[in-house]
Coordinates of C-alpha atoms and ligand atoms in Angstrom, one line a residue:
X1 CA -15.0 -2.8 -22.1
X2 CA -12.8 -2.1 -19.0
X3 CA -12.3 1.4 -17.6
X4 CA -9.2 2.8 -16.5
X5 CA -9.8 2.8 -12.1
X6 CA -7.9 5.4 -10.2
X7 CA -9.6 4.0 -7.2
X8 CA -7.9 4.0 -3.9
X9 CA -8.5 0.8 -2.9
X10 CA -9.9 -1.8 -3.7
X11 CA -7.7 -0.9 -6.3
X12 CA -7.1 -1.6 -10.3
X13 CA -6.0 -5.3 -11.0
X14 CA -4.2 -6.2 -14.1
X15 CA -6.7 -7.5 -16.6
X16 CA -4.4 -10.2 -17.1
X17 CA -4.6 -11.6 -14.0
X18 CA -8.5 -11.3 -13.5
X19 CA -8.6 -13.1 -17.1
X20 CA -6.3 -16.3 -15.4
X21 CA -8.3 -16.4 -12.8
X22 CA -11.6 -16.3 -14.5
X23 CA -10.1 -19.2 -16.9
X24 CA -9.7 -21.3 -14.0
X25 CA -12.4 -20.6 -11.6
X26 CA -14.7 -23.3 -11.7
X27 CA -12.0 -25.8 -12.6
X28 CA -8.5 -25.1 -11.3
X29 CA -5.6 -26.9 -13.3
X30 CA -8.1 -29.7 -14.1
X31 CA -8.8 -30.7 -10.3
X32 CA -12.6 -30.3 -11.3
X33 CA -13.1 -27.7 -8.6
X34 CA -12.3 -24.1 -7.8
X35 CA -9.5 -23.3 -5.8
X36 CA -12.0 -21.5 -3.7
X37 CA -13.5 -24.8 -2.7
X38 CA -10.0 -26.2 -1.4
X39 CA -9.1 -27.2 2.1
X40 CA -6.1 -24.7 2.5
X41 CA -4.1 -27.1 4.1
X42 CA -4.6 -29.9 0.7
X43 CA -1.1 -30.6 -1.1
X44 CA -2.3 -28.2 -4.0
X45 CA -3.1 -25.6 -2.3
X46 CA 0.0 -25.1 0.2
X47 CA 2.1 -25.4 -3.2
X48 CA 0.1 -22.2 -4.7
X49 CA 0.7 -20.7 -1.3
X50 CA 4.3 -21.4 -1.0
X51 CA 4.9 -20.3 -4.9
X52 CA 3.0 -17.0 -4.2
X53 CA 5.3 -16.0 -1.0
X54 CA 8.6 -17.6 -2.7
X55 CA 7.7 -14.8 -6.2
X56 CA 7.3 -12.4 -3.2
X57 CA 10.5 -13.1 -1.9
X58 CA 11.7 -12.7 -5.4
X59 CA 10.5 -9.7 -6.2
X60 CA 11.8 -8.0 -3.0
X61 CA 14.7 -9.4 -2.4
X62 CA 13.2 -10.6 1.1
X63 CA 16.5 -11.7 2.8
X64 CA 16.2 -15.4 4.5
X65 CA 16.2 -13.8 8.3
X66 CA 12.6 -12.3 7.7
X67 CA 9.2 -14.4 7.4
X68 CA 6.7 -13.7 5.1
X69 CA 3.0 -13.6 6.7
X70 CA -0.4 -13.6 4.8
X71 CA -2.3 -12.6 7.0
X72 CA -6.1 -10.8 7.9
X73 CA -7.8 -7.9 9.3
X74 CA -6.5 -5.2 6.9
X75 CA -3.3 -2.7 7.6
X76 CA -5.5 -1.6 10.4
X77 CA -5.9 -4.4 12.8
X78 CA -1.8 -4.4 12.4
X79 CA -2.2 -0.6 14.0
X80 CA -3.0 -3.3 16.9
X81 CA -1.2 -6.0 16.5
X82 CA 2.6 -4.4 16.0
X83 CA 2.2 -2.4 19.8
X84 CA 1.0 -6.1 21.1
X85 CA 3.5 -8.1 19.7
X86 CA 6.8 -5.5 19.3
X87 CA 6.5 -3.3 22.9
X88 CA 7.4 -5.8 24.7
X89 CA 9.5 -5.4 28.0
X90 CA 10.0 -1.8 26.6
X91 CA 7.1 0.2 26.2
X92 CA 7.5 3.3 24.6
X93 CA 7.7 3.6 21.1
X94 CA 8.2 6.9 18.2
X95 CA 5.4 7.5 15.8
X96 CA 6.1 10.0 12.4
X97 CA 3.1 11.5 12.3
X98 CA 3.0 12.4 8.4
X99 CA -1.2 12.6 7.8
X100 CA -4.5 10.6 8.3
X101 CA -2.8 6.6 8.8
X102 CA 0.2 7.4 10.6
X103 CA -2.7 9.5 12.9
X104 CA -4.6 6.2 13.3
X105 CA -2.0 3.8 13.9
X106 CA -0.5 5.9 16.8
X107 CA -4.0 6.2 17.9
X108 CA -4.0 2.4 18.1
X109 CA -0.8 2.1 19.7
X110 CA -1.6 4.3 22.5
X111 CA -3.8 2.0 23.9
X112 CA -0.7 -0.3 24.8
X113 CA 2.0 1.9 25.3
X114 CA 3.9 5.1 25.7
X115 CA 4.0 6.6 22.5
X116 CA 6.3 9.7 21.5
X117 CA 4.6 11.2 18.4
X118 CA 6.7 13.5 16.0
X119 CA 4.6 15.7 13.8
X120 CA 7.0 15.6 10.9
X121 CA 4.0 17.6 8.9
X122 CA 5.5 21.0 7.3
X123 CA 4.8 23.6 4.9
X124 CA 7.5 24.6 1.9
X125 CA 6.6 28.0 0.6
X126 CA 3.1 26.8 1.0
X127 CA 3.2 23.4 -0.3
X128 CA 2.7 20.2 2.2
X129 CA 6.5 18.5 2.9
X130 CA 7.9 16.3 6.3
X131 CA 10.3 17.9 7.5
X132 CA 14.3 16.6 7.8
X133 CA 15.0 13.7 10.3
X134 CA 17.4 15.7 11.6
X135 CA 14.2 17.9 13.0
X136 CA 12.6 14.7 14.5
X137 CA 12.7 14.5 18.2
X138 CA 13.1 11.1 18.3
X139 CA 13.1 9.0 21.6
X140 CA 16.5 7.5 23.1
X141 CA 14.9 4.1 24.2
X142 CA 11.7 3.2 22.2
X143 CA 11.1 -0.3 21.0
X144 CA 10.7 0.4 16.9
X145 CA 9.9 3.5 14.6
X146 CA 6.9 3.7 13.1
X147 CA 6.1 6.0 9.7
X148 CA 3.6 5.2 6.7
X149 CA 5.6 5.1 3.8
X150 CA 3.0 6.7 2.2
X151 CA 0.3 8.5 2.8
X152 CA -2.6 7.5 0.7
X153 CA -4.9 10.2 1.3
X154 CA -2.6 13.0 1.3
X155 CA -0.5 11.5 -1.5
X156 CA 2.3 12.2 0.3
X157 CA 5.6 10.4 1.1
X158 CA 8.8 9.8 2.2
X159 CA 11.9 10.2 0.4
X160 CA 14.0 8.5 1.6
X161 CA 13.8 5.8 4.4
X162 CA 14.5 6.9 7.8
X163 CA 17.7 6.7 9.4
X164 CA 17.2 4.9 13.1
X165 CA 19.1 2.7 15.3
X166 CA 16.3 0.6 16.7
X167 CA 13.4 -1.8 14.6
X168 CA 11.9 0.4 11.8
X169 CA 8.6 -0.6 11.4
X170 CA 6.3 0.8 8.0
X171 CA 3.6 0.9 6.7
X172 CA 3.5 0.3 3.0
X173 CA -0.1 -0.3 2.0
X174 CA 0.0 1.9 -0.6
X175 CA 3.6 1.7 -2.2
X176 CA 4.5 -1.9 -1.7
X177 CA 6.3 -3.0 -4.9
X178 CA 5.5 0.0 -6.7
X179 CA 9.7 1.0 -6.2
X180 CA 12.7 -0.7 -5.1
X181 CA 12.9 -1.5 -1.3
X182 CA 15.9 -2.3 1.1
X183 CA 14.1 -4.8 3.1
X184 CA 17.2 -5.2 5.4
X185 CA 16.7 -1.9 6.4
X186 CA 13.6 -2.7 8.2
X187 CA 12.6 -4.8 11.2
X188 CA 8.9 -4.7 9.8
X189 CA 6.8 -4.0 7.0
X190 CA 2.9 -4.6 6.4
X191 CA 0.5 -3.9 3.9
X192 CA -3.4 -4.4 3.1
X193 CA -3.0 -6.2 -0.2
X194 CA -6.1 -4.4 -1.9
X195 CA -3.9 -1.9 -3.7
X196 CA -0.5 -2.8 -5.0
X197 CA -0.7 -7.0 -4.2
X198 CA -4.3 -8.6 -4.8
X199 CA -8.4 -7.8 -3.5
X200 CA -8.9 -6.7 -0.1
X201 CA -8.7 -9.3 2.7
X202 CA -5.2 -9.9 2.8
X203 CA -2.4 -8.3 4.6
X204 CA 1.0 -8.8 4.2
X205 CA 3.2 -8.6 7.5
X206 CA 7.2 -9.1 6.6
X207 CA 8.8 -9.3 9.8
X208 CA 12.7 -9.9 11.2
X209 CA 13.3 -13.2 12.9
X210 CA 14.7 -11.6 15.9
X211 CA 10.9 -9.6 16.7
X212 CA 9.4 -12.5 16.7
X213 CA 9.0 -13.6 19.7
X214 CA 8.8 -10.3 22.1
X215 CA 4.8 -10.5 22.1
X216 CA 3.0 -9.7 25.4
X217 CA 1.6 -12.9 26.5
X218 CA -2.2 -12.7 26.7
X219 CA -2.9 -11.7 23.1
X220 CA -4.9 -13.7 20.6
X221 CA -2.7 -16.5 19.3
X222 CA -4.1 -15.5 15.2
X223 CA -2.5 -12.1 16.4
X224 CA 1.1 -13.3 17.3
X225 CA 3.5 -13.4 14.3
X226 CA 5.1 -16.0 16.2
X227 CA 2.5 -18.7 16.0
X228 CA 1.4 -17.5 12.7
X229 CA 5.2 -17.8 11.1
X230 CA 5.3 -21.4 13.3
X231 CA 2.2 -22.3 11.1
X232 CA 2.8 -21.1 7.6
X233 CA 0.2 -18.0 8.3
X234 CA -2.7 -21.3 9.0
X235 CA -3.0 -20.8 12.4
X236 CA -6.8 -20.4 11.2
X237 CA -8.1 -21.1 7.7
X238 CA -6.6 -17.8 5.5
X239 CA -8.1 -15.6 3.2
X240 CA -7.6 -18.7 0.4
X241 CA -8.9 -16.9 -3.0
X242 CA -7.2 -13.4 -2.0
X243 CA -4.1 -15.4 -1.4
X244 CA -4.3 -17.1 -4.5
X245 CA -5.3 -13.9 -6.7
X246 CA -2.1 -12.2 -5.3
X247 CA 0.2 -15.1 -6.2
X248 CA -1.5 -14.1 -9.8
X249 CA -0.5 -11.0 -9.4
X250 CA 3.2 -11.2 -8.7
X251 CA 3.5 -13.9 -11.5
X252 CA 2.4 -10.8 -13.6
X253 CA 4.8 -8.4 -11.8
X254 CA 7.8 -11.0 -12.6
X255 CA 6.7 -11.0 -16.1
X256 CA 6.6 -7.6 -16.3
X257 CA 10.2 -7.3 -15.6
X258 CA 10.0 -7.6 -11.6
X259 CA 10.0 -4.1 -9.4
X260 CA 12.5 -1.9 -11.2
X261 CA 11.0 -2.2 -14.7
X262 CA 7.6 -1.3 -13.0
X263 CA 8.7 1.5 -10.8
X264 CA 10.6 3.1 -14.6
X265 CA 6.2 2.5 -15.2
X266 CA 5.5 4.1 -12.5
X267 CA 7.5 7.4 -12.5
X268 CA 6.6 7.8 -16.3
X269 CA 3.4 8.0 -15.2
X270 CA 4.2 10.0 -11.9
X271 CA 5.9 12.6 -14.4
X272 CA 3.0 12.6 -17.2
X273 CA 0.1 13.9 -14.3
X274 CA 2.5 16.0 -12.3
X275 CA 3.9 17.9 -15.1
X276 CA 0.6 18.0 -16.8
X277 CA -1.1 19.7 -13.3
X278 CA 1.7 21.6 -13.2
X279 CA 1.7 23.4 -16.3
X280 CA -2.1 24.4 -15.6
X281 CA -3.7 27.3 -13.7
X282 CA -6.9 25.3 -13.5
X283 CA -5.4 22.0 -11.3
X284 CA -3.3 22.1 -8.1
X285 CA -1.5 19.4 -6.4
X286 CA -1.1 20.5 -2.7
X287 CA 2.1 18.4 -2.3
X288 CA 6.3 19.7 -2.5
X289 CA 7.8 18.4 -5.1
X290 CA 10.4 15.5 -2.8
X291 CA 7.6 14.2 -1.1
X292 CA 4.9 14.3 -3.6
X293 CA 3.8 10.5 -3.9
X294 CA 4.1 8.0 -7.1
X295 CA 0.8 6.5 -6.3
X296 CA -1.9 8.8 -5.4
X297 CA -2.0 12.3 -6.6
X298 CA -4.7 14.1 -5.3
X299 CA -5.6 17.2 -6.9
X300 CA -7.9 20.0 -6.9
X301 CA -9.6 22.3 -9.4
X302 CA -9.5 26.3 -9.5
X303 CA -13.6 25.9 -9.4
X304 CA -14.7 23.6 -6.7
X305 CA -18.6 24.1 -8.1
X306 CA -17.2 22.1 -11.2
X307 CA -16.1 18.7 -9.2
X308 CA -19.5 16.9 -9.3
X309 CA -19.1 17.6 -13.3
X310 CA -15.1 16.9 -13.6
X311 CA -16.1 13.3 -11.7
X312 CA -19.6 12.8 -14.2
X313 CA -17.8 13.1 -17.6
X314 CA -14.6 11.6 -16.4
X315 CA -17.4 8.4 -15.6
X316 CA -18.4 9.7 -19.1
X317 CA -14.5 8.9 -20.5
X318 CA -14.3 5.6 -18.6
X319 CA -12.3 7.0 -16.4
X320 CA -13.1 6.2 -12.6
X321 CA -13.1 6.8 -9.0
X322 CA -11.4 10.0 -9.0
X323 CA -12.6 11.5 -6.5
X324 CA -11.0 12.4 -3.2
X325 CA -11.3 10.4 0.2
X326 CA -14.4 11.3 1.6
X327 CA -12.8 13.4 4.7
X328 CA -10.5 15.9 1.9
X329 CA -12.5 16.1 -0.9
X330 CA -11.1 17.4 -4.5
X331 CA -10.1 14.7 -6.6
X332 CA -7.4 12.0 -6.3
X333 CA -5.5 9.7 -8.8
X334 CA -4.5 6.1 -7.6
X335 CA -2.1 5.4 -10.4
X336 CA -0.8 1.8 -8.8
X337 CA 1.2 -1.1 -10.6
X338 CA -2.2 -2.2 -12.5
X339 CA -2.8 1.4 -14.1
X340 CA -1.4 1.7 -17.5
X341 CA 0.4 4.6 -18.6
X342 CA -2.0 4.7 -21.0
X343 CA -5.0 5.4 -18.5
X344 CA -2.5 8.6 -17.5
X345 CA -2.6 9.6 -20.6
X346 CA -6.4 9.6 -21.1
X347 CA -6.8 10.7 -18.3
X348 CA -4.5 13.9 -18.7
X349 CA -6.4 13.9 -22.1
X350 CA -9.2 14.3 -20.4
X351 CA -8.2 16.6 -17.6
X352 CA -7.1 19.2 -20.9
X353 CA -10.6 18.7 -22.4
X354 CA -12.3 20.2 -19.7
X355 CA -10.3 22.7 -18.6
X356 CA -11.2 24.3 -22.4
X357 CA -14.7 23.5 -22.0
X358 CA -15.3 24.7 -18.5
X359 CA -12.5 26.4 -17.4
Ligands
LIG1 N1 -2.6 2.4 5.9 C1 -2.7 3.0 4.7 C2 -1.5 3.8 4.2 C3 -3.9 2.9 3.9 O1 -3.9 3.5 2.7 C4 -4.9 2.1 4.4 C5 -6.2 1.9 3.6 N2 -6.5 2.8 2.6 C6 -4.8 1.5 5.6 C7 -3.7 1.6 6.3 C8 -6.0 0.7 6.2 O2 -6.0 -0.5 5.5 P1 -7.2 -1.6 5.7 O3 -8.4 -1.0 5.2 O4 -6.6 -2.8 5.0 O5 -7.3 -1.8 7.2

């Protein structure tokens, strides 16, 4: 039997998709060989990799003017990679500082430039928010903005996307085609795949043709978008299987109805845990109610001496990894694309249960 996984990342994947690829693992499409065991630059291959970013393209509504990377070293080795490749000339750049990855990606960026960080962190009537752009100071000259979309320990995010007249640069690890997205109002976007797109080892970098080419000149070549958009994201051999998985998974997403119908998905299930925490004494979600996020709801309980129990029976329920990131503590939901509203329910279900028994 499969549980219901609220786990961060590595995340849920849709059953459907693991069940595909389980059907053609040893054998792929009657090649008598797993897709794992192909050169990634073979005839069958680059057509799974080309299909996977075209359904990509689909699904977001990627305009033509922006390539499509696939790419490795997780969201954080792009903390790197977008001071090397976007400062340029121009070195100063604004940072939202919204929680714990915003924190580490200006940390990152420091190291190559002169970044103006905005703590955009604020309290309503004692509730966590980001305060109004109209508060931010932001910088007259800097190369790009950079904000995390959302914030996947604090489960919290933005509402709206931000408002600036030079390269907006996100991070959307953790809400990647969970909602609809202007991409054209970004110059870039990355994402670690192992939540909303695929397993861990790929990351997604979708980047404006024009910020291609402003790399500094003595980085790594795998590091430059430029090379890797020159060479179909092969300027080494890629993370193949994750690549593959991930084309599985937005075949699934365009089955499901593409991004809208999931993000209707989403916020159902967005309402069903919010409104259930909120109509308790027992739970508390430290979040205001615009920036509280649709894919991790972290929560706590009026009884911290009952968490080690809470996460036991809810293991108990088949109901897993809910437990907070290791540097908050309480408990957190991941409720990505691959968690039914189903596992919300039983999971409120759950939540209910114990509150009666050990509340
Ligand atoms: N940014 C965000 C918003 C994240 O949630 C994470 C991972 N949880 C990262 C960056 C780092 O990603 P990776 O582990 O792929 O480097």
């Amino acid at each position: 039997m499969r549980a219901y996984n609220f786990c961060a990342g590595p995340a849920a994947l849709p059953t459907a998709v693991l069940e595909k690829a389980q059907q053609e693992l040893l054998d792929w499409q009657g090649k008598g060989l797993s897709i794992m065991e192909m050169s990634h630059r073979s005839k069958d291959y680059v057509a799974v990799a080309e299909k996977a970013e075209a359904d990509l393209r689909e699904l977001m509504n990627i305009p033509e003017n922006y390539q499509v990377l696939f790419l490795q070293g997780g969201a954080s080795l792009q903390f790197s990679a977008i001071p090397m490749n976007l400062l340029g000339k121009n070195s100063k750049a604004d940072y939202i500082h919204t929680g714990i990855w915003s924190e580490k990606a200006l940390k990152e960026a420091q190291r190559y430039g002169d970044i103006n960080v905005i703590e955009a962190g604020t309290s309503i009537d004692g509730k966590l928010a980001i305060k109004n752009q109209s508060e931010w100071n932001l910088s007259q000259d800097a190369a790009y903005v950079h904000y995390a979309e959302n914030e996947t320990i604090g489960g919290i995010q933005f509402a709206d996307i931000p408002d600036v007249n030079v390269p907006l640069v996100s991070d959307l690890s953790s809400s990647i085609l969970s909602a609809p997205l202007d991409v054209s109002k970004f110059g870039l976007i990355y994402a670690g795949a192992q939540k909303n797109i695929g397993p861990a080892g790929l990351t997604i970098v979708i980047v404006r043709d024009d910020l291609l080419d402003q790399s500094r000149s003595d980085i790594p070549s795998i590091l430059k978008y430029s090379a890797q958009a020159k060479n179909g994201s092969m300027v080494n051999t890629p993370a193949t299987y994750a690549w593959y998985l991930s084309g599985l998974v937005f075949e699934w997403l365009l089955e499901q109805g593409g991004v809208d119908a999931i993000h209707q998905v989403n916020l159902e299930k967005a309402k069903l845990l919010y409104g259930y925490i909120d109509s308790s004494d027992f739970y508390n979600n430290p979040i205001a109610v615009p920036n509280r996020s649709i894919m991790n709801v972290p929560f706590t309980l009026a009884d911290e001496a009952l968490e080690k129990l809470f996460l036991q029976e809810a293991e108990e329920n088949h109901l897993l990894n809910l437990a907070g990131h290791r540097s908050v503590g309480g408990m957190r939901a991941s409720i990505y694309n691959a968690v039914p509203l189903e596992g919300v329910q039983a999971l409120v279900n759950f939540m209910d249960t114990f509150v009666q028994k050990h509340g």
